[in-house]
CSV table of C-alpha atoms in Angstrom, one decimal:
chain,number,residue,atom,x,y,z
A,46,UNK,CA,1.4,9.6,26.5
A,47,UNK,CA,-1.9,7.3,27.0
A,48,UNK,CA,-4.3,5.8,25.0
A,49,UNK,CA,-8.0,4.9,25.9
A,50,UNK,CA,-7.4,1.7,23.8
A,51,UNK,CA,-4.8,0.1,26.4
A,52,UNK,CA,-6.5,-2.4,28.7
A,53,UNK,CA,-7.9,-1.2,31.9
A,54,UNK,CA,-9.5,-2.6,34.8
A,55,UNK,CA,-9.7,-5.9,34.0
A,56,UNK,CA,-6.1,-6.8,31.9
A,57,UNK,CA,-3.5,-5.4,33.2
A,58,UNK,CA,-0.5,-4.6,30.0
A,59,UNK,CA,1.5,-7.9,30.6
A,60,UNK,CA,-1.7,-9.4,30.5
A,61,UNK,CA,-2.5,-7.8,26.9
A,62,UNK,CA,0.8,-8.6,25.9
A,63,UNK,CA,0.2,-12.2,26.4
A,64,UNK,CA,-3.2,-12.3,24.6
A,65,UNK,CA,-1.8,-10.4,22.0
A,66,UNK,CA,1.4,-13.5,21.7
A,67,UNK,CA,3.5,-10.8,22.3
A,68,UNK,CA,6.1,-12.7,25.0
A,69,UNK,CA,7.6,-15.9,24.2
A,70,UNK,CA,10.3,-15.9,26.1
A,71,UNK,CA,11.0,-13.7,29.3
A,72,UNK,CA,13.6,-13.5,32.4
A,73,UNK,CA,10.5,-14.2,34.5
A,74,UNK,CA,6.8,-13.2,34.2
A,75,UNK,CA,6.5,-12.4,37.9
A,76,UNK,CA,9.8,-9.5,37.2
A,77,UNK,CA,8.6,-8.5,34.3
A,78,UNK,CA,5.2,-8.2,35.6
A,79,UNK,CA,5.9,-6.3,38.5
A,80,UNK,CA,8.0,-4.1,35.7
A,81,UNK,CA,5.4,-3.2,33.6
A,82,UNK,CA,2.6,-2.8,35.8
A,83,UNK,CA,4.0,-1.2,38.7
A,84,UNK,CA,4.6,2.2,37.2
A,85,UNK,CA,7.1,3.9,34.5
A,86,UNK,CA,10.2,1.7,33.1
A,87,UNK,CA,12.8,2.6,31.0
A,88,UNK,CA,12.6,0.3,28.2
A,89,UNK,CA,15.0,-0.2,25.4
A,90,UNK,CA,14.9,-1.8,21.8
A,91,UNK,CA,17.5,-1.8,19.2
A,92,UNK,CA,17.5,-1.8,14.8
A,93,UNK,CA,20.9,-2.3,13.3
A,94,UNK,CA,21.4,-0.4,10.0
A,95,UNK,CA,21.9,-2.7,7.8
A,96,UNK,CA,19.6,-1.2,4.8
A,97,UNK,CA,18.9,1.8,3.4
A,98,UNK,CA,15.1,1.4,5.3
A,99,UNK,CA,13.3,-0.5,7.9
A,100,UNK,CA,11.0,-3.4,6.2
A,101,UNK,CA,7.8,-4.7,7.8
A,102,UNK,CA,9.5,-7.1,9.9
A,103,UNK,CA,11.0,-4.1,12.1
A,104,UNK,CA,7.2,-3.5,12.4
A,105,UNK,CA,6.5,-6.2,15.7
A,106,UNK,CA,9.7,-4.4,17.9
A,107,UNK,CA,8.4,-0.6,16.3
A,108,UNK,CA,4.8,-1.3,17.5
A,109,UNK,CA,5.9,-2.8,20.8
A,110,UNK,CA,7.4,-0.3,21.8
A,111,UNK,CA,4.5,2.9,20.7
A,112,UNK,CA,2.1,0.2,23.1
A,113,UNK,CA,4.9,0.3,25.9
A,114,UNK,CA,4.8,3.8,25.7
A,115,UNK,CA,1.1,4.3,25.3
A,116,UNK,CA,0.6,2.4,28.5
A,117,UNK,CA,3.8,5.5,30.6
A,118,UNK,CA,6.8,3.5,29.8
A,119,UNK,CA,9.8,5.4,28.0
A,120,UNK,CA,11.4,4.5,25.3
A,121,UNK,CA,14.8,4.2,24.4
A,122,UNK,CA,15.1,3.7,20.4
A,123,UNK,CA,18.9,2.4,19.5
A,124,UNK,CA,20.2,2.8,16.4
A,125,UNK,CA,22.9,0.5,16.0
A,126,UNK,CA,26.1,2.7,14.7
A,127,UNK,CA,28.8,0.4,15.9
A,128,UNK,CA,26.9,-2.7,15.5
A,129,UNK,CA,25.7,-1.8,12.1
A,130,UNK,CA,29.5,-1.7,10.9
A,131,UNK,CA,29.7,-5.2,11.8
A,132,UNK,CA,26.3,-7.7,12.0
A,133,UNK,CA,24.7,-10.0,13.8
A,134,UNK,CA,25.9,-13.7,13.0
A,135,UNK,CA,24.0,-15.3,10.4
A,136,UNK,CA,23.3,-19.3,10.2
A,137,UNK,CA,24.6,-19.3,6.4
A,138,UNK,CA,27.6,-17.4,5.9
A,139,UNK,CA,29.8,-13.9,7.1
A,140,UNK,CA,28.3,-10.7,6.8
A,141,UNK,CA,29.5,-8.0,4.1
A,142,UNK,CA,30.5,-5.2,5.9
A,143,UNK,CA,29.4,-1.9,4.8
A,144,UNK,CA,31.6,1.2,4.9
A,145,UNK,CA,31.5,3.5,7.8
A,146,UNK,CA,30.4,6.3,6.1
A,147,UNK,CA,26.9,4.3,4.6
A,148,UNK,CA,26.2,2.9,8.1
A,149,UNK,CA,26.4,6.5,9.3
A,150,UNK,CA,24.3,8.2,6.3
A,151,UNK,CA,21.7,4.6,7.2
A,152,UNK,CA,21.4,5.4,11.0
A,153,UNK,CA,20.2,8.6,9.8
A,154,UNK,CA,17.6,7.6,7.7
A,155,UNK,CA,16.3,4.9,10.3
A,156,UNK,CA,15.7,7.7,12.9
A,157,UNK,CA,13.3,9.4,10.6
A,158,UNK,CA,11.6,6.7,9.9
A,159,UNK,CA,10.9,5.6,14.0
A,160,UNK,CA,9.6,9.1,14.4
A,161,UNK,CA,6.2,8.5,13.4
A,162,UNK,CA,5.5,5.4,16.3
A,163,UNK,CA,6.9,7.4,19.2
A,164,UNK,CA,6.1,10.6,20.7
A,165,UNK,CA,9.2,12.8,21.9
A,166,UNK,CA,7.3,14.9,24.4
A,167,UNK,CA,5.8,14.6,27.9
A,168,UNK,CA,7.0,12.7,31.3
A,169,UNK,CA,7.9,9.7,29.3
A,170,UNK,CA,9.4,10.9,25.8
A,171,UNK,CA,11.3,8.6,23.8
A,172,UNK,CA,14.8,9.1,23.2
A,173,UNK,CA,16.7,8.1,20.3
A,174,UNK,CA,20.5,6.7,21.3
A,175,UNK,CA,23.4,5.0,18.9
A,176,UNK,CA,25.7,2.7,20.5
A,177,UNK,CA,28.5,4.4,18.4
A,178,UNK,CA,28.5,7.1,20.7
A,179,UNK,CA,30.0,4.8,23.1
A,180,UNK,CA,31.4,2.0,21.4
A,181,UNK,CA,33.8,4.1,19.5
A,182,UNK,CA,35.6,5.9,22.1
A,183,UNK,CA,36.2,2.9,23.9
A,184,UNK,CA,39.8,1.4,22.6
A,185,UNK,CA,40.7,-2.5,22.0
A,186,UNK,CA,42.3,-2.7,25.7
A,187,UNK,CA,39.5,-1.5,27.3
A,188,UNK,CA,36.7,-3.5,25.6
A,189,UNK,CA,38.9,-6.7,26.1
A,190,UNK,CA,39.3,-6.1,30.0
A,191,UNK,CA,36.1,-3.9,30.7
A,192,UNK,CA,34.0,-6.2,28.8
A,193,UNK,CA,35.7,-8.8,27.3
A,194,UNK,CA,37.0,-10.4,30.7
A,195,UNK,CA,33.2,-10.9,31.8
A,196,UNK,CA,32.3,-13.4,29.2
A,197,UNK,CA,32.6,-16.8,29.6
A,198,UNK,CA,33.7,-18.1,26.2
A,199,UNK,CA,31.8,-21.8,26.5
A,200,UNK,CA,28.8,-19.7,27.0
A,201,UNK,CA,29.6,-18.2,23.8
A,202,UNK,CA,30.1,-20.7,22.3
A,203,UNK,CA,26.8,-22.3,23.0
A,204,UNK,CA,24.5,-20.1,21.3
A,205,UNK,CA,22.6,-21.8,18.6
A,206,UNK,CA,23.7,-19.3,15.5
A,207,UNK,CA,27.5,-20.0,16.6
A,208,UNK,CA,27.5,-23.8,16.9
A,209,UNK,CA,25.7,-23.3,13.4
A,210,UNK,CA,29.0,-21.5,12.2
A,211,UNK,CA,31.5,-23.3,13.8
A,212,UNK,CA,32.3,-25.8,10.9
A,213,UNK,CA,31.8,-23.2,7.7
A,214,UNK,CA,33.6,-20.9,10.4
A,215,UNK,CA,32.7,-17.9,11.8
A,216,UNK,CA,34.9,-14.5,12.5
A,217,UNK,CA,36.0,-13.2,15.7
A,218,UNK,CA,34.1,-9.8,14.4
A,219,UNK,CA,31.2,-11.5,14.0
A,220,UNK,CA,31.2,-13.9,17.4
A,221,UNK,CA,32.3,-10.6,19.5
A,222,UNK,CA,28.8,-9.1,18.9
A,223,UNK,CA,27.1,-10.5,21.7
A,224,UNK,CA,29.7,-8.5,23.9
A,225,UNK,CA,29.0,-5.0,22.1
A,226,UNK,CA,24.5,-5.9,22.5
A,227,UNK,CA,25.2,-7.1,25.9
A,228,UNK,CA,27.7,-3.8,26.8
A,229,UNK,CA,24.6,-1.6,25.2
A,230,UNK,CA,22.3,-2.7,27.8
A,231,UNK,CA,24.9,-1.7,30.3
A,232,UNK,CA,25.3,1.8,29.1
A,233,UNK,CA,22.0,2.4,28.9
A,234,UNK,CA,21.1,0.9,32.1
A,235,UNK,CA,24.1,2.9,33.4
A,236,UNK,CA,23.3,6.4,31.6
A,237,UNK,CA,19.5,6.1,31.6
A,238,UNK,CA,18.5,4.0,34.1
A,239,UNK,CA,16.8,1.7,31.5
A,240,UNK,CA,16.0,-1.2,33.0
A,241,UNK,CA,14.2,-3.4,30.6
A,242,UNK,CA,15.2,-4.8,27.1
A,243,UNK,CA,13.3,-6.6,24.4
A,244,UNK,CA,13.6,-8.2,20.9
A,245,UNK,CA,13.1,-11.0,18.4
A,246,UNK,CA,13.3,-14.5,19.7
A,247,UNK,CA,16.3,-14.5,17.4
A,248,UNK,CA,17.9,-12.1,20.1
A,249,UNK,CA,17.2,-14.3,23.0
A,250,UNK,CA,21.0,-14.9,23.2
A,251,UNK,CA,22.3,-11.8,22.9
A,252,UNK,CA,19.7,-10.6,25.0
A,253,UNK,CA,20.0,-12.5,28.3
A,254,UNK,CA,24.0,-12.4,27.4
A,255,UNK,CA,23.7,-8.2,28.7
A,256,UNK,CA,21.4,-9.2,31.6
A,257,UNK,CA,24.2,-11.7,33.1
A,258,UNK,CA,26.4,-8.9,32.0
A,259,UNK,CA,24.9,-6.2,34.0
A,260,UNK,CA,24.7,-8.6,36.8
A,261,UNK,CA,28.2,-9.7,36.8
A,262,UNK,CA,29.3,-5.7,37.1
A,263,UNK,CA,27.3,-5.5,39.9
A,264,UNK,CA,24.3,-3.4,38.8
A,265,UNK,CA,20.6,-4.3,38.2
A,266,UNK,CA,18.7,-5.8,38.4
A,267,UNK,CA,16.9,-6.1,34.9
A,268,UNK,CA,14.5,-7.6,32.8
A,269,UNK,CA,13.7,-8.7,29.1
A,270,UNK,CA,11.4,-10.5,26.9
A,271,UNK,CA,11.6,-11.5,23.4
A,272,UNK,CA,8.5,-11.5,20.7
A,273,UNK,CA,7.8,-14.3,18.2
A,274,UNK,CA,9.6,-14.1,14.7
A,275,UNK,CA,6.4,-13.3,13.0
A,276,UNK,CA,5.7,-16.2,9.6
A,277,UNK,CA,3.4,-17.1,7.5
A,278,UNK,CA,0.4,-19.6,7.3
A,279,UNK,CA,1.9,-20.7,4.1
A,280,UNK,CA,5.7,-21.4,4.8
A,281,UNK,CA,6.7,-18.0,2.7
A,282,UNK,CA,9.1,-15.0,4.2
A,283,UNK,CA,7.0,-12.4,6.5
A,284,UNK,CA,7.8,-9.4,4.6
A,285,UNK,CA,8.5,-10.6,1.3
A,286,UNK,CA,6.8,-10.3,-2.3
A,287,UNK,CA,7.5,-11.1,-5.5
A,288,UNK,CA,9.0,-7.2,-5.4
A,289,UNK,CA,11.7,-8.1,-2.4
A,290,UNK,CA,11.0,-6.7,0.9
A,291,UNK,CA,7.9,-4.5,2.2
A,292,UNK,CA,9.8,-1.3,3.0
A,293,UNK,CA,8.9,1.1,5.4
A,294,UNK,CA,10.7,3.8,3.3
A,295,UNK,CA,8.1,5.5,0.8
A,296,UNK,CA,10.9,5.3,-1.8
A,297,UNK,CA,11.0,1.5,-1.9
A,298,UNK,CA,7.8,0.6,-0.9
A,299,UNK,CA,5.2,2.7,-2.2
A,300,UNK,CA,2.0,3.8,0.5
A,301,UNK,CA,0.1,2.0,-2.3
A,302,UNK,CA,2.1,-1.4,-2.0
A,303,UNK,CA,2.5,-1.2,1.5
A,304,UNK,CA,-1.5,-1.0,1.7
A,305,UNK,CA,-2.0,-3.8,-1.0
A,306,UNK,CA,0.9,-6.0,1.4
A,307,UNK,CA,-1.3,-6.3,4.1
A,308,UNK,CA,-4.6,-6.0,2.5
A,309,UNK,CA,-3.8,-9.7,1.2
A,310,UNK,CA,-3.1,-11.3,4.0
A,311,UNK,CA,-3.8,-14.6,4.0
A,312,UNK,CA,-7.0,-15.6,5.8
A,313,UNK,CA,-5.1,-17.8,8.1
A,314,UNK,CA,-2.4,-14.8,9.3
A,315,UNK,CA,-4.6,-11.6,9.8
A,316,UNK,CA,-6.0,-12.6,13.6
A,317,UNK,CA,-2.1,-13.2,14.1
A,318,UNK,CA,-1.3,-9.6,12.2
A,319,UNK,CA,-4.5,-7.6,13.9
A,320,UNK,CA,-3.3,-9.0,17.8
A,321,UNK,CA,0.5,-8.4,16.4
A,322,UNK,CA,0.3,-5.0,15.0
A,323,UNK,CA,-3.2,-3.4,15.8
A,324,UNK,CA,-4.1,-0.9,18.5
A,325,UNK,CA,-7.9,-1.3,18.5
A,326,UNK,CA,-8.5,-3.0,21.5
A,327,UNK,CA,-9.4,-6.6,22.5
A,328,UNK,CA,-13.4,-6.6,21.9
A,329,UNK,CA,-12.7,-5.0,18.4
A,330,UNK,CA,-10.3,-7.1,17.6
A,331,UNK,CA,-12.3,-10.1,18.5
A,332,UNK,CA,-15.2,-8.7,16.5
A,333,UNK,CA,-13.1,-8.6,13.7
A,334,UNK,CA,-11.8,-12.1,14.0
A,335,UNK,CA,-15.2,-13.3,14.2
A,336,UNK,CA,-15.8,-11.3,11.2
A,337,UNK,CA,-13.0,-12.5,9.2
A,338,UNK,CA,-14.2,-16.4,10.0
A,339,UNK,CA,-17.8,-15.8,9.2
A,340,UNK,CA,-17.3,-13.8,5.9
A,341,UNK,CA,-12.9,-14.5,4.8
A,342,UNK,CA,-14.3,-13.2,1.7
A,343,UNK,CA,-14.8,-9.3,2.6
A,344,UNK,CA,-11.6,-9.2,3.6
A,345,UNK,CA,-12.9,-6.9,6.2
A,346,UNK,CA,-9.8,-7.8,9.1
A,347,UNK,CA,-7.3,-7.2,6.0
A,348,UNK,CA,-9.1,-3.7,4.9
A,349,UNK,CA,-9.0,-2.8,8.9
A,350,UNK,CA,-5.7,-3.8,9.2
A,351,UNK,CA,-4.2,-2.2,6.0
A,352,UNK,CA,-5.2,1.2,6.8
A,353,UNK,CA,-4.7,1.5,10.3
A,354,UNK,CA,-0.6,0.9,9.3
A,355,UNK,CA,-0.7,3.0,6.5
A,356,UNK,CA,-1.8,5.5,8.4
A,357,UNK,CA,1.1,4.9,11.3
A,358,UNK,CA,3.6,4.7,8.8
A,359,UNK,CA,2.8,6.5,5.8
A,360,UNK,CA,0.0,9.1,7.5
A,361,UNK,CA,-3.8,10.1,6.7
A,362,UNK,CA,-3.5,11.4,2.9
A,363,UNK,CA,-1.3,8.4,1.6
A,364,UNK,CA,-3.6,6.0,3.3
A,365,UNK,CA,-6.6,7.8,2.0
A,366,UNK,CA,-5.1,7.5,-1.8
A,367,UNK,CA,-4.2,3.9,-1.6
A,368,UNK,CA,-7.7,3.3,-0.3
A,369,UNK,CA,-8.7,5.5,-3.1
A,370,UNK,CA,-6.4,4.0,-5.8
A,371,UNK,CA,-7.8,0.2,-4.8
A,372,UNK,CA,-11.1,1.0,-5.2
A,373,UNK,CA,-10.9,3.1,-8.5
A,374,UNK,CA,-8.8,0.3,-10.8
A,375,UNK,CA,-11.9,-1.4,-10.1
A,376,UNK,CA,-14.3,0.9,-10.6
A,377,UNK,CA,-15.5,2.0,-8.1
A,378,UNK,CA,-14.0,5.5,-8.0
A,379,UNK,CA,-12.5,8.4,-9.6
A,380,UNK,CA,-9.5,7.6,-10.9
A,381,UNK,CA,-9.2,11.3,-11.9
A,382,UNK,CA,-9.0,11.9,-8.0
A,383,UNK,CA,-5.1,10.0,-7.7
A,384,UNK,CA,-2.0,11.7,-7.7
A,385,UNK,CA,0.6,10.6,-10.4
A,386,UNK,CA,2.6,9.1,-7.6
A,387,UNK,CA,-0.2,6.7,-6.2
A,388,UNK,CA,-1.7,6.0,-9.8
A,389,UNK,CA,1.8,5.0,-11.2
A,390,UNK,CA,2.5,2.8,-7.8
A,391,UNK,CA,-0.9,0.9,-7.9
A,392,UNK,CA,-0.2,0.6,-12.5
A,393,UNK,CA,3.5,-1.1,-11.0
A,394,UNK,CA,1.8,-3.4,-9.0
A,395,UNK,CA,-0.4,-4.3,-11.2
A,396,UNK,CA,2.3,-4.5,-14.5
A,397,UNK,CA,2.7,-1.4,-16.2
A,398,UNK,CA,4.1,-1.2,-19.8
A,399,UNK,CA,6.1,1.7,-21.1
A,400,UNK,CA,4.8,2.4,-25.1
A,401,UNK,CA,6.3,4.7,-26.9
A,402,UNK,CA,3.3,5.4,-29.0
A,403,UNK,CA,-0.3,4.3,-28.3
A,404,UNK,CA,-2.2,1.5,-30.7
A,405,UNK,CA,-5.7,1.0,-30.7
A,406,UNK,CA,-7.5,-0.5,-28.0
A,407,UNK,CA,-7.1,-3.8,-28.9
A,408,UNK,CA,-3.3,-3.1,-29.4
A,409,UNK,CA,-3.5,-2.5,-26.4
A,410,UNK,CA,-5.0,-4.8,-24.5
A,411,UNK,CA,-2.6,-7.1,-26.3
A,412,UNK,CA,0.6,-5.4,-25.4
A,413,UNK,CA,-0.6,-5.1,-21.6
A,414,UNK,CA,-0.6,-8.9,-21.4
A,415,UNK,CA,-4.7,-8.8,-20.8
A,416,UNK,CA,-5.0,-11.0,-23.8
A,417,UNK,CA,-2.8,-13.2,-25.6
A,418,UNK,CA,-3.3,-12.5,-29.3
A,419,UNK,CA,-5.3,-9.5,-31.7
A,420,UNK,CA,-8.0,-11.6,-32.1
A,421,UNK,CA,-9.0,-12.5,-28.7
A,422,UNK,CA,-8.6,-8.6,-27.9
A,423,UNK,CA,-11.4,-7.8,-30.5
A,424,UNK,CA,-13.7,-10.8,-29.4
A,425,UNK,CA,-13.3,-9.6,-25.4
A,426,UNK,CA,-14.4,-5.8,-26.9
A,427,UNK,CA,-17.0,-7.0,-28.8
A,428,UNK,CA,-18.4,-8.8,-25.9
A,429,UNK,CA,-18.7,-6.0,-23.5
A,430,UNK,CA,-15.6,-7.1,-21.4
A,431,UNK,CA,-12.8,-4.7,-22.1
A,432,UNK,CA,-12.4,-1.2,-20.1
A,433,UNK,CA,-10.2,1.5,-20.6
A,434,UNK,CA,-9.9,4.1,-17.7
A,435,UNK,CA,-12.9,2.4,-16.5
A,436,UNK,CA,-15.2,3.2,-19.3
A,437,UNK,CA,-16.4,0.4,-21.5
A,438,UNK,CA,-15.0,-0.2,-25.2
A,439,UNK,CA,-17.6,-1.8,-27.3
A,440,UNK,CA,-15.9,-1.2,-30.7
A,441,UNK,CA,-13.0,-3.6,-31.7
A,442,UNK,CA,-11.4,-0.6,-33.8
A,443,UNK,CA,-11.7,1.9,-30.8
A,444,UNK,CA,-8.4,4.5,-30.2
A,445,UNK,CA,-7.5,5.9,-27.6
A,446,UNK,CA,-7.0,10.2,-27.6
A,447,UNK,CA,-4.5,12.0,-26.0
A,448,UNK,CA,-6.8,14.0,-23.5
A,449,UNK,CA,-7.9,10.4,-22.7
A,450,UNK,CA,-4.7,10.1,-20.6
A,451,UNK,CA,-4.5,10.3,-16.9
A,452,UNK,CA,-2.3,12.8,-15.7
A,453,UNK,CA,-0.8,12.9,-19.8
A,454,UNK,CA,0.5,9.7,-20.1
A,455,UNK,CA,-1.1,7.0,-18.0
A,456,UNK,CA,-3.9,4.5,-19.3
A,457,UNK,CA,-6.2,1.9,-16.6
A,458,UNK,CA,-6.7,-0.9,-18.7
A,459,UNK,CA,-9.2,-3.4,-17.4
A,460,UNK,CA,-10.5,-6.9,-18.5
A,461,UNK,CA,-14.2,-8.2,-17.0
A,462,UNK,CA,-14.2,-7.1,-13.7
A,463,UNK,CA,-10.5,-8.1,-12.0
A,464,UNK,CA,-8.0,-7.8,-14.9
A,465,UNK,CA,-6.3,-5.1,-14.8
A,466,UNK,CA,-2.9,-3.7,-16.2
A,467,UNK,CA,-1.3,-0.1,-17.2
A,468,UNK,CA,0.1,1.7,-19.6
A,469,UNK,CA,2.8,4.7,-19.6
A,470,UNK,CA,3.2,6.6,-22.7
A,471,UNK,CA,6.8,8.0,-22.9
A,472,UNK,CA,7.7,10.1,-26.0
């Protein structure tokens, strides 16, 4: 697997991967140079289940490790059945722990969803692996003396999430993770010969943690890195809307959403987001930057940004209906053109109201929220401002017909030119 977008000649891929902010912290730059750019590694990354879906945030480790392979390393995608039944520490308080039976039906759902990033064919195909299929055959004796006895428990004791625990109080389930991450990279090492793991900064601990252990049972060597926690200009949650999470799961997060998520990205953020999450290569994304600088208000970075990763996660047709859905709300298409699916996402956005039965225009302008009061609604349609499926209303007693309905029961109700709301008619 190769791409004519991965540096060549003059950058070599660590090289990209440090433009990009990729690496923050590493076992050593010269290993992990020598690693990367001295032929085909092994690599392995790892996604607990811990949610029906991955959500944007999963997005840094999904893309780093499609530009891994794209440049002849193999992946190793993990998918955390053991260490899905029982969570990584947090800083605030014990993990719930889901039933075995919901981890299992999660892990499931997770591997679908890496699909799309990787490619499962050629000299380097990516292979998807769950820890489970070691972890659980192994019994309490034999993790305590075959993995247990290798761990120094001040060591333990020293990482920053459990000193954070220590006086709320923190399990033994939830402090013996480190050992089942750091006996991962073992087995892996040992089964596939992967010799390189990466992750979150979060992971940093854990991470090293399975490098000292593969060390310590004699094997090795190996190397990691860890990528930035990815934040916001503006102090808010990467990932997060006034919805919840950005899912990567269709069924939570709509193509629609997904594309409107990135598409308003703050001006600050995208040349962080395009070096992040982009494959275009360095001069485009440079152009871009510039671009984004010189005229913020084109949003031409976000636009560039947005459908490039709808179209890796959601594919060609969604990302060509949420481009399609953005520009008809405002007029500037067919709304006739949208399937229900994307026309009912991009109405949620915006605030959709469920009617039973339709009023007149000005009704329903006023039910949408557009206007405050009946009076306003009839002064905004007598002034040329009101819009219904993107065709003008000039007269304040104006109803609406039933073949007037999108897809027989959706309305696009628009005020001036960026007000907009919908309406679902349910009998």
């Amino acid at each position: 697997m190769t791409d004519s977008n991965l540096p060549r000649g003059r950058d070599s891929l660590t090289d990209d991967l440090r433009w990009r902010g990729l690496i923050q912290d590493s076992t050593g730059l010269d290993e992990l140079r020598e690693l990367l750019d001295g032929g085909s590694a092994t690599f392995y990354v790892g996604f607990d289940p811990t949610a029906p879906s991955l959500h944007v945030g999963h997005l840094m480790q999904v893309t780093t490790a499609r530009r891994l392979q794209l440049a002849g390393h193999r992946p190793l995608l993990l998918v955390g059945g053991a260490t899905g039944q029982i969570g990584d520490p947090k800083e605030s308080a014990e993990r719930s722990l889901n039933p075995p039976e919901v981890v299992a039906g999660w892990v499931r759902r997770i591997r679908d969803q890496l699909a799309p990033f990787v490619s499962y064919t050629g000299e380097n195909a990516a292979q998807l692996v769950n820890n489970l299929d070691w972890t659980g055959e192994m019994s309490v004796v034999e993790f305590l003396r075959d993995v247990g006895k290798h761990f120094p428990v001040n060591k333990m004791l020293a990482r920053e999430v459990v000193r954070a625990r220590l006086e709320t109080g923190i399990s033994f389930t939830e402090f013996s993770y480190q050992l089942l991450q750091a006996n991962d990279f073992y087995e892996l090492h040992r089964r596939y010969g992967c010799q390189l793991q990466y992750g979150g900064s979060d992971q940093w601990g854990n991470i090293t943690a399975g490098v000292d252990y593969i060390r310590r049972r004699g094997a090795g060597p190996v190397e990691a890195f860890t990528t930035p926690l990815v934040t916001r200009s503006d102090g808010t949650k990467f990932g997060k809307t006034e919805g919840g999470a950005v899912w990567l799961d269709p069924e939570m997060t709509s193509p629609y959403a997904f594309y409107q998520f990135w598409v308003n990205a703050d001006d600050r953020d995208v040349a962080r987001y395009l070096r992040y999450f982009s494959f275009r290569s360095r001069e485009e994304i440079e152009a871009l930057e510039k671009e984004a600088a010189e005229r913020p208000a084109a949003r031409t970075a976000q636009r560039a940004l947005a459908e490039e990763l709808t179209t890796l996660v959601h594919g060609e047709r969604e990302m060509a209906q949420a481009v399609a859905a953005s520009q008809a709300l405002f007029g500037r298409g067919s709304l006739d053109e949208l399937s229900p699916e994307t026309l009912r996402a991009a109405l949620t956005e915006a605030g959709l109201v469920h009617l039973a039965e339709l009023p007149d225009v000005a009704g329903l302008l006023k039910e949408s929220g557009l206007v405050p009061s009946m009076k306003e609604a009839r002064r905004v349609i007598a002034e040329g401002g009101a819009y219904v499926n993107n065709a003008r209303v000039t007269d304040t007693d104006a109803v609406v017909a039933p073949e007037d309905l999108l897809h027989g029961r959706y309305l696009v109700l628009r005020r001036g030119k960026r007000s907009f709301a919908g309406v679902e008619l349910r009998g």
